[in-house]
Amino acid sequence: MKLAIHGGAPVRTSPFPAYEVIGEEEKAAVARVLDTGVLSRYLGCWHDDFYGGPEVRAFEEEWAAYFGVKHAIAVNSCTSGLYAAVGAIGTEPGEEIIVPPYTMAATATAPLVYGAVPVFADIEPDCFCIDPAAVEAAITPRTRAIMAVDLFGQPYDADAVNAVARKHGLRVIEDAAQAPGATHGKRHAGGLADIGVYSLNYHKHIHTGEGGVVATDDDALAEKVRLIRNHAEAVVEDKGVTDLVNMVGFNYRLTEPQAAIGRCQLRKLGPLLERRQANCAFLAERLAAIPAIVPPLVRQGCGHAFYVHACLFREDVAGVSRDRFMDAVRAELAPTALRETEGVNIGCGYVKPLYLQPLFQKRIAFGSRGYPFAKPWYEGEARYDKGICPVVERLHERDLFTHELMRPGMTRDDLADVAEAFAKVWEHRSELA
Ligand SMILES: *Cc1c(COP(=O)(O)O)cnc(C)c1O
């Protein structure tokens, strides 16, 4: 059998099934809301409707109960939720927030919104979340908080990172966008830190098109997030809020139809996650037969949500580069329905380490004069040079690949095709040299 990349017949030519989670329940829920004529009930002043309408409030209660947190606050994206969280913890301009470089961009831009500067700490080579030792080494007198990301669905090392935070009097914000339903002992991802944020974006496990939820057990933080969500500055006087720190509010409100969809989606999360985990277990077993591939490690005592299936590729064992190998695997497979333009959903690495983005390289965020990275706004020494996080750079350049060909909707036959493509390329790897 000739490799498809060399003109042979590919393992698979028909598209893989789409990941489709919207069904009759969501249609009925949206119709129910549309029939009321009230698509959003918020008032941006101190009034009973300051907290939103019936669907938003029911959604928040159900979310809090499901994830075992005291407060769940619906917002219009995880990005908005991260911004609100950074404001709620009282971040001051000129302070630093420690963030991982391997995450969606919003994790690292959230500090900037409040004039704080992101300081990048490297990640774990095996679990891929922020490394507690790197976090501790990055702490300075200016550090306010740590942003921990449950990357790829793996819960961050909450025991170690939270202990570092406690020791130094720092807050922890958890970005759980990729990990709804992941667990750490008895607790859920999103509820492992002072404040956690989930995403309900279309590409996530469950979604409302766009949306997010902020979770916390802390009454004061919860109320600040609610204020920031809904025009805080216009509300504080009548509400009797005297602490004006970071009380410039935004409009981060989720609509009633979205909240109604969210309630349906939440009920589907458990079964969807079980299917995803079963698919990953099947693929991990097949891929483990290839000595150059290391399937994802699940942190001790944790349940992984597998936003993507993130594996290591050992170039030294394969005798061929990751990029070349994956090109050959992609040639054997087909795109996923509804996402045809993206090609085959196998990626070499994840995002470029964020400190290498122009924003950080040029130190230009707001305006043209270097705010907030430059004096007089910032007196610290945050660096963004290539090389500051060697683990992430190596993973990105050589060792890591991720794929999404394990999402619910994939049948056993579909998964077997994926495994077969890898096996075929492995067998013929000498032809790739
Ligand atoms: C998707 C994602 C976000 C942003 O979510 P939105 O709801 O699209 O704003 C933030 N952080 C991580 C880690 C993500 O994967």
XYZ file of C-alpha atoms and ligand atoms in Angstrom:
448
model
C 0.000 0.000 0.000
C 1.446 3.292 -1.126
C 1.155 6.334 1.121
C -1.496 8.803 -0.030
C 1.066 11.603 0.174
C 2.977 9.705 -2.550
C -0.091 9.173 -4.696
C -1.467 5.998 -3.096
C -5.101 5.419 -2.160
C -5.991 7.229 1.079
C -7.455 5.330 4.042
C -10.475 7.607 4.075
C -12.149 9.835 1.503
C -15.620 10.570 2.904
C -15.933 13.383 5.467
C -16.033 12.576 9.167
C -19.334 13.324 10.918
C -19.900 16.849 12.227
C -19.966 17.507 15.943
C -23.633 18.437 16.249
C -25.067 19.167 19.669
C -28.062 21.342 18.854
C -31.353 19.461 18.581
C -35.092 19.594 19.134
C -34.742 20.557 22.803
C -32.855 23.728 21.925
C -35.293 24.601 19.144
C -38.229 24.247 21.526
C -36.493 26.261 24.236
C -35.702 29.132 21.882
C -39.268 29.085 20.521
C -40.591 29.280 24.079
C -38.498 32.389 24.742
C -39.334 34.006 21.405
C -43.024 33.546 22.185
C -42.616 35.678 25.320
C -41.175 38.531 23.229
C -38.572 39.203 25.955
C -35.165 38.414 24.506
C -33.186 40.076 27.289
C -34.485 41.443 30.537
C -31.505 43.221 32.041
C -31.756 46.784 33.270
C -28.454 48.597 33.650
C -29.529 50.317 36.848
C -30.283 49.179 40.388
C -33.551 47.314 39.977
C -34.688 43.716 40.356
C -33.910 43.190 36.665
C -30.284 44.207 37.197
C -29.586 40.454 37.475
C -31.290 39.534 34.205
C -34.385 37.613 33.161
C -35.867 34.246 34.121
C -33.880 32.122 31.666
C -30.565 33.703 32.660
C -31.296 33.229 36.340
C -32.501 29.646 35.944
C -29.464 28.846 33.806
C -27.164 30.285 36.468
C -28.812 28.271 39.240
C -28.621 25.057 37.249
C -24.990 25.688 36.296
C -24.007 26.384 39.912
C -25.756 23.214 41.100
C -24.187 21.063 38.380
C -20.651 22.251 39.011
C -20.965 22.510 42.785
C -20.145 26.218 43.039
C -21.982 28.851 45.043
C -22.328 31.417 42.258
C -22.549 31.029 38.497
C -22.768 34.262 36.513
C -23.708 34.040 32.839
C -21.757 36.278 30.463
C -21.632 36.710 26.706
C -18.243 34.993 26.268
C -15.428 33.431 28.202
C -13.305 36.368 27.084
C -15.744 38.752 28.801
C -15.743 36.501 31.849
C -11.945 36.554 32.073
C -11.940 40.341 31.786
C -14.576 40.602 34.527
C -12.621 38.210 36.744
C -9.442 40.270 36.432
C -11.421 43.378 37.349
C -13.260 41.698 40.214
C -10.084 40.631 42.008
C -9.104 44.300 42.228
C -6.221 44.297 39.756
C -4.289 47.587 39.764
C -2.508 49.136 36.783
C 1.188 48.283 36.849
C 0.646 44.939 38.557
C 1.540 41.593 37.030
C -0.558 38.516 36.385
C 1.213 35.237 35.710
C -0.185 33.418 32.677
C 0.772 30.397 30.567
C 1.897 31.074 26.980
C 0.034 28.120 25.512
C -3.630 29.114 25.604
C -6.224 31.077 23.698
C -5.143 34.723 23.397
C -7.820 36.101 25.747
C -6.214 34.484 28.797
C -3.196 36.727 28.308
C -5.020 39.882 27.159
C -7.341 39.942 30.185
C -4.712 41.566 32.481
C -4.075 44.303 29.890
C -7.660 45.520 30.092
C -6.983 46.677 33.669
C -3.514 48.038 32.906
C -1.740 44.989 34.299
C 1.086 43.176 32.545
C 1.075 39.449 31.732
C 4.150 37.541 32.875
C 4.552 34.213 31.119
C 5.421 31.053 33.043
C 6.266 27.799 31.280
C 4.025 24.724 31.251
C 4.399 21.099 32.313
C 5.992 18.896 29.616
C 3.508 16.056 30.239
C 0.212 17.611 31.420
C 0.624 20.904 29.485
C -0.797 23.224 32.181
C 1.058 26.054 33.912
C 4.015 24.670 35.875
C 3.780 25.442 39.620
C 7.571 25.784 39.914
C 7.677 28.196 36.970
C 4.848 30.158 38.569
C 6.722 30.502 41.830
C 9.879 31.600 40.001
C 7.893 34.295 38.160
C 6.487 35.956 41.281
C 7.629 39.526 41.973
C 6.422 42.190 44.423
C 4.043 43.334 41.640
C 2.254 39.999 41.170
C -1.487 40.137 41.827
C -2.737 36.824 40.493
C -2.130 33.614 38.589
C -4.162 32.649 35.572
C -4.307 28.840 35.348
C -5.713 27.216 32.214
C -7.172 23.705 32.089
C -5.459 23.213 28.757
C -6.914 20.720 26.293
C -9.376 19.650 29.026
C -6.750 18.675 31.610
C -7.338 20.291 35.035
C -4.422 22.462 36.109
C -2.344 21.282 39.070
C -4.694 22.962 41.546
C -3.069 21.576 44.695
C 0.370 22.913 43.851
C -0.603 26.156 42.100
C -3.140 27.111 44.778
C -0.537 26.416 47.477
C 1.931 28.769 45.773
C -0.822 31.390 45.584
C -1.702 31.041 49.256
C 1.944 31.270 50.278
C 2.369 34.551 48.408
C -1.088 36.028 48.974
C -2.131 35.830 45.312
C -5.476 35.195 43.666
C -5.984 32.368 41.178
C -8.247 32.692 38.149
C -9.048 29.435 36.362
C -9.693 29.477 32.623
C -11.844 26.362 32.255
C -12.980 27.139 28.701
C -11.679 23.786 27.462
C -12.626 21.701 30.463
C -16.322 21.740 31.380
C -16.943 18.474 33.221
C -13.277 17.751 33.918
C -12.677 16.809 37.540
C -9.934 17.181 40.110
C -10.696 14.852 42.996
C -14.269 15.612 44.002
C -14.266 19.077 42.456
C -15.054 20.241 38.948
C -12.720 22.219 36.728
C -13.915 25.816 36.842
C -14.364 25.495 40.598
C -10.726 24.870 41.518
C -9.615 28.483 41.990
C -10.908 31.725 43.527
C -12.826 32.325 40.361
C -13.293 30.195 37.238
C -14.527 30.938 33.738
C -16.198 28.639 31.195
C -16.829 29.204 27.488
C -20.047 28.536 25.602
C -18.543 29.360 22.215
C -19.586 27.245 19.237
C -16.282 25.345 19.202
C -16.451 24.193 22.804
C -17.962 21.031 24.352
C -21.361 22.654 24.773
C -22.353 26.029 23.415
C -24.856 28.812 22.948
C -23.161 30.160 19.814
C -21.321 32.662 21.972
C -21.446 32.724 25.756
C -19.653 32.014 28.989
C -20.090 31.507 32.720
C -18.083 32.836 35.658
C -18.079 30.611 38.752
C -17.009 31.395 42.299
C -17.777 30.524 45.912
C -16.872 34.044 47.010
C -19.900 36.325 47.529
C -17.948 39.554 47.092
C -16.209 38.449 43.892
C -19.539 37.235 42.491
C -21.208 40.579 43.113
C -18.321 42.452 41.484
C -18.542 40.261 38.411
C -22.285 40.957 38.223
C -21.586 44.681 38.439
C -18.888 44.608 35.769
C -21.222 42.555 33.567
C -23.893 45.211 33.661
C -22.736 48.849 33.678
C -21.360 48.956 37.231
C -20.710 52.699 37.213
C -24.375 53.439 36.655
C -25.472 51.095 39.443
C -23.052 51.572 42.346
C -24.657 54.695 43.793
C -28.191 53.363 44.094
C -26.960 49.924 45.138
C -24.840 51.512 47.847
C -21.511 50.124 46.611
C -18.723 52.197 48.176
C -15.672 50.357 46.798
C -15.252 51.916 43.369
C -12.144 49.959 42.362
C -12.630 48.590 38.831
C -16.288 49.571 38.815
C -16.308 50.718 35.225
C -18.853 48.270 33.885
C -19.337 46.715 30.497
C -22.191 44.989 28.748
C -21.262 41.328 29.084
C -24.878 40.123 29.230
C -26.041 36.783 27.845
C -29.469 36.922 26.164
C -32.567 34.958 27.197
C -32.613 32.666 24.116
C -28.936 31.857 24.681
C -29.578 31.081 28.345
C -32.474 28.822 27.329
C -30.147 26.985 24.948
C -27.525 26.807 27.669
C -29.955 25.051 30.007
C -30.531 22.322 27.394
C -26.838 22.066 26.639
C -25.947 21.625 30.291
C -28.170 18.541 30.429
C -26.240 17.073 27.502
C -22.778 17.688 28.901
C -22.489 14.452 30.903
C -23.369 12.044 28.069
C -21.313 14.044 25.536
C -18.300 13.942 27.790
C -18.588 10.205 28.389
C -18.646 9.578 24.648
C -15.659 11.832 24.115
C -13.717 10.066 26.856
C -14.599 6.645 25.431
C -13.477 7.732 21.951
C -10.188 9.010 23.353
C -9.623 5.778 25.256
C -10.149 3.787 22.060
C -7.743 5.950 20.080
C -5.165 6.127 22.861
C -5.022 2.339 22.927
C -4.585 2.091 19.157
C -2.058 4.921 18.948
C -0.031 3.513 21.836
C 0.959 0.677 19.500
C 3.080 3.231 17.648
C 6.279 3.655 19.675
C 6.757 7.267 18.573
C 3.366 8.424 19.867
C 2.594 9.130 23.517
C -1.165 9.509 24.102
C -2.302 12.125 26.643
C -1.415 11.639 30.259
C -4.289 12.237 32.666
C -3.219 13.937 35.868
C -3.406 11.684 38.924
C -6.859 11.832 40.535
C -8.330 13.831 37.673
C -10.930 13.367 34.959
C -9.853 14.787 31.581
C -12.402 16.552 29.362
C -10.389 16.106 26.119
C -11.208 19.356 24.358
C -8.648 18.045 21.902
C -6.631 14.837 21.950
C -3.129 16.149 22.631
C -0.357 13.613 22.019
C 3.426 13.731 22.003
C 5.409 12.720 18.946
C 8.930 11.377 19.428
C 10.924 12.361 16.417
C 13.998 10.467 17.685
C 12.008 7.226 17.731
C 10.262 7.824 14.419
C 13.291 9.011 12.490
C 11.072 11.535 10.732
C 9.841 14.943 11.836
C 6.435 15.454 13.375
C 5.415 17.871 10.669
C 6.319 15.470 7.874
C 4.614 12.561 9.628
C 1.401 14.532 10.205
C 1.347 15.758 6.602
C 1.335 12.104 5.599
C -1.412 11.223 8.109
C -3.565 14.130 6.925
C -3.195 12.920 3.346
C -4.729 9.601 4.417
C -7.797 11.208 5.975
C -10.702 13.513 5.138
C -12.045 16.751 6.669
C -14.939 16.906 9.105
C -18.412 17.839 7.868
C -19.338 21.537 8.376
C -15.617 22.297 8.796
C -14.387 21.197 5.370
C -12.447 24.411 4.766
C -10.213 23.678 7.763
C -8.776 20.537 6.189
C -8.120 17.451 8.294
C -8.342 18.430 11.984
C -4.851 17.416 13.043
C -2.584 20.215 14.203
C 1.173 20.355 14.739
C 1.409 22.098 18.091
C -1.368 24.408 19.234
C -1.091 28.224 19.113
C 2.206 30.028 18.668
C 3.503 30.782 22.194
C 1.609 33.975 22.968
C 4.604 36.093 23.947
C 5.787 35.807 20.348
C 2.703 37.652 19.091
C 3.281 41.223 17.814
C 1.321 42.635 20.792
C 4.038 41.430 23.170
C 7.014 41.658 20.830
C 6.272 45.320 20.122
C 4.747 45.983 23.567
C 1.843 47.893 22.122
C -1.604 47.218 23.591
C -3.577 50.451 23.971
C -2.466 53.562 22.138
C 0.925 53.840 20.504
C 3.186 54.658 23.463
C 3.573 51.258 25.043
C 0.722 51.278 27.577
C 0.684 49.350 29.876
C 4.141 47.812 29.358
C 6.269 50.950 29.636
C 7.193 53.466 32.311
C 5.564 55.335 33.985
C 2.704 52.830 33.917
C 4.831 49.793 34.683
C 8.089 49.552 36.624
C 8.650 45.803 36.265
C 10.724 43.722 33.899
C 8.385 41.310 32.124
C 10.220 39.790 29.153
C 8.837 38.342 25.977
C 11.965 37.095 24.200
C 12.037 33.858 22.319
C 13.422 31.230 24.677
C 11.737 32.358 27.900
C 9.520 29.243 28.008
C 11.595 26.406 26.505
C 9.094 23.645 27.265
C 6.301 25.328 25.376
C 8.586 26.220 22.475
C 9.805 22.668 22.115
C 6.284 21.265 22.315
C 5.142 23.737 19.730
C 8.023 23.341 17.325
C 8.626 19.600 17.555
C 6.854 17.388 20.055
C 3.129 18.057 20.287
C 0.268 17.287 17.977
C -3.428 17.678 18.651
C -6.440 16.424 16.807
C -10.206 16.561 17.117
C -11.072 13.318 15.376
C -12.474 11.954 18.624
C -15.481 14.156 19.154
C -18.884 12.590 19.801
C -20.540 11.666 16.536
C -17.463 9.711 15.398
C -18.420 6.037 15.094
C -16.151 3.115 15.890
C -15.484 2.755 12.159
C -14.576 6.426 11.873
C -12.175 6.102 14.796
C -10.709 2.930 13.322
C -9.961 4.832 10.097
C -8.093 7.468 12.084
C -6.045 4.803 13.859
C -5.391 3.019 10.582
C -4.076 6.192 8.957
C -1.533 6.614 11.755
C -0.590 2.921 11.589
C -0.133 3.029 7.817
C 2.118 6.081 7.963
C 4.100 4.532 10.810
C 4.686 1.382 8.806
C 5.849 3.354 5.777
C 7.724 6.051 7.680
C 11.048 5.205 6.043
C 9.572 6.415 2.749
C 9.127 9.893 4.280
C 12.798 10.472 4.966
C -12.139 29.334 23.727
C -11.261 29.807 24.804
C -11.405 31.082 25.379
C -12.350 32.121 24.851
O -13.665 31.732 24.857
P -14.770 32.657 24.169
O -16.029 32.186 24.796
O -14.699 32.392 22.721
O -14.476 34.075 24.516
C -10.590 31.412 26.435
N -9.665 30.571 26.902
C -9.483 29.355 26.374
C -8.452 28.466 26.963
C -10.266 28.941 25.292
O -10.068 27.735 24.748
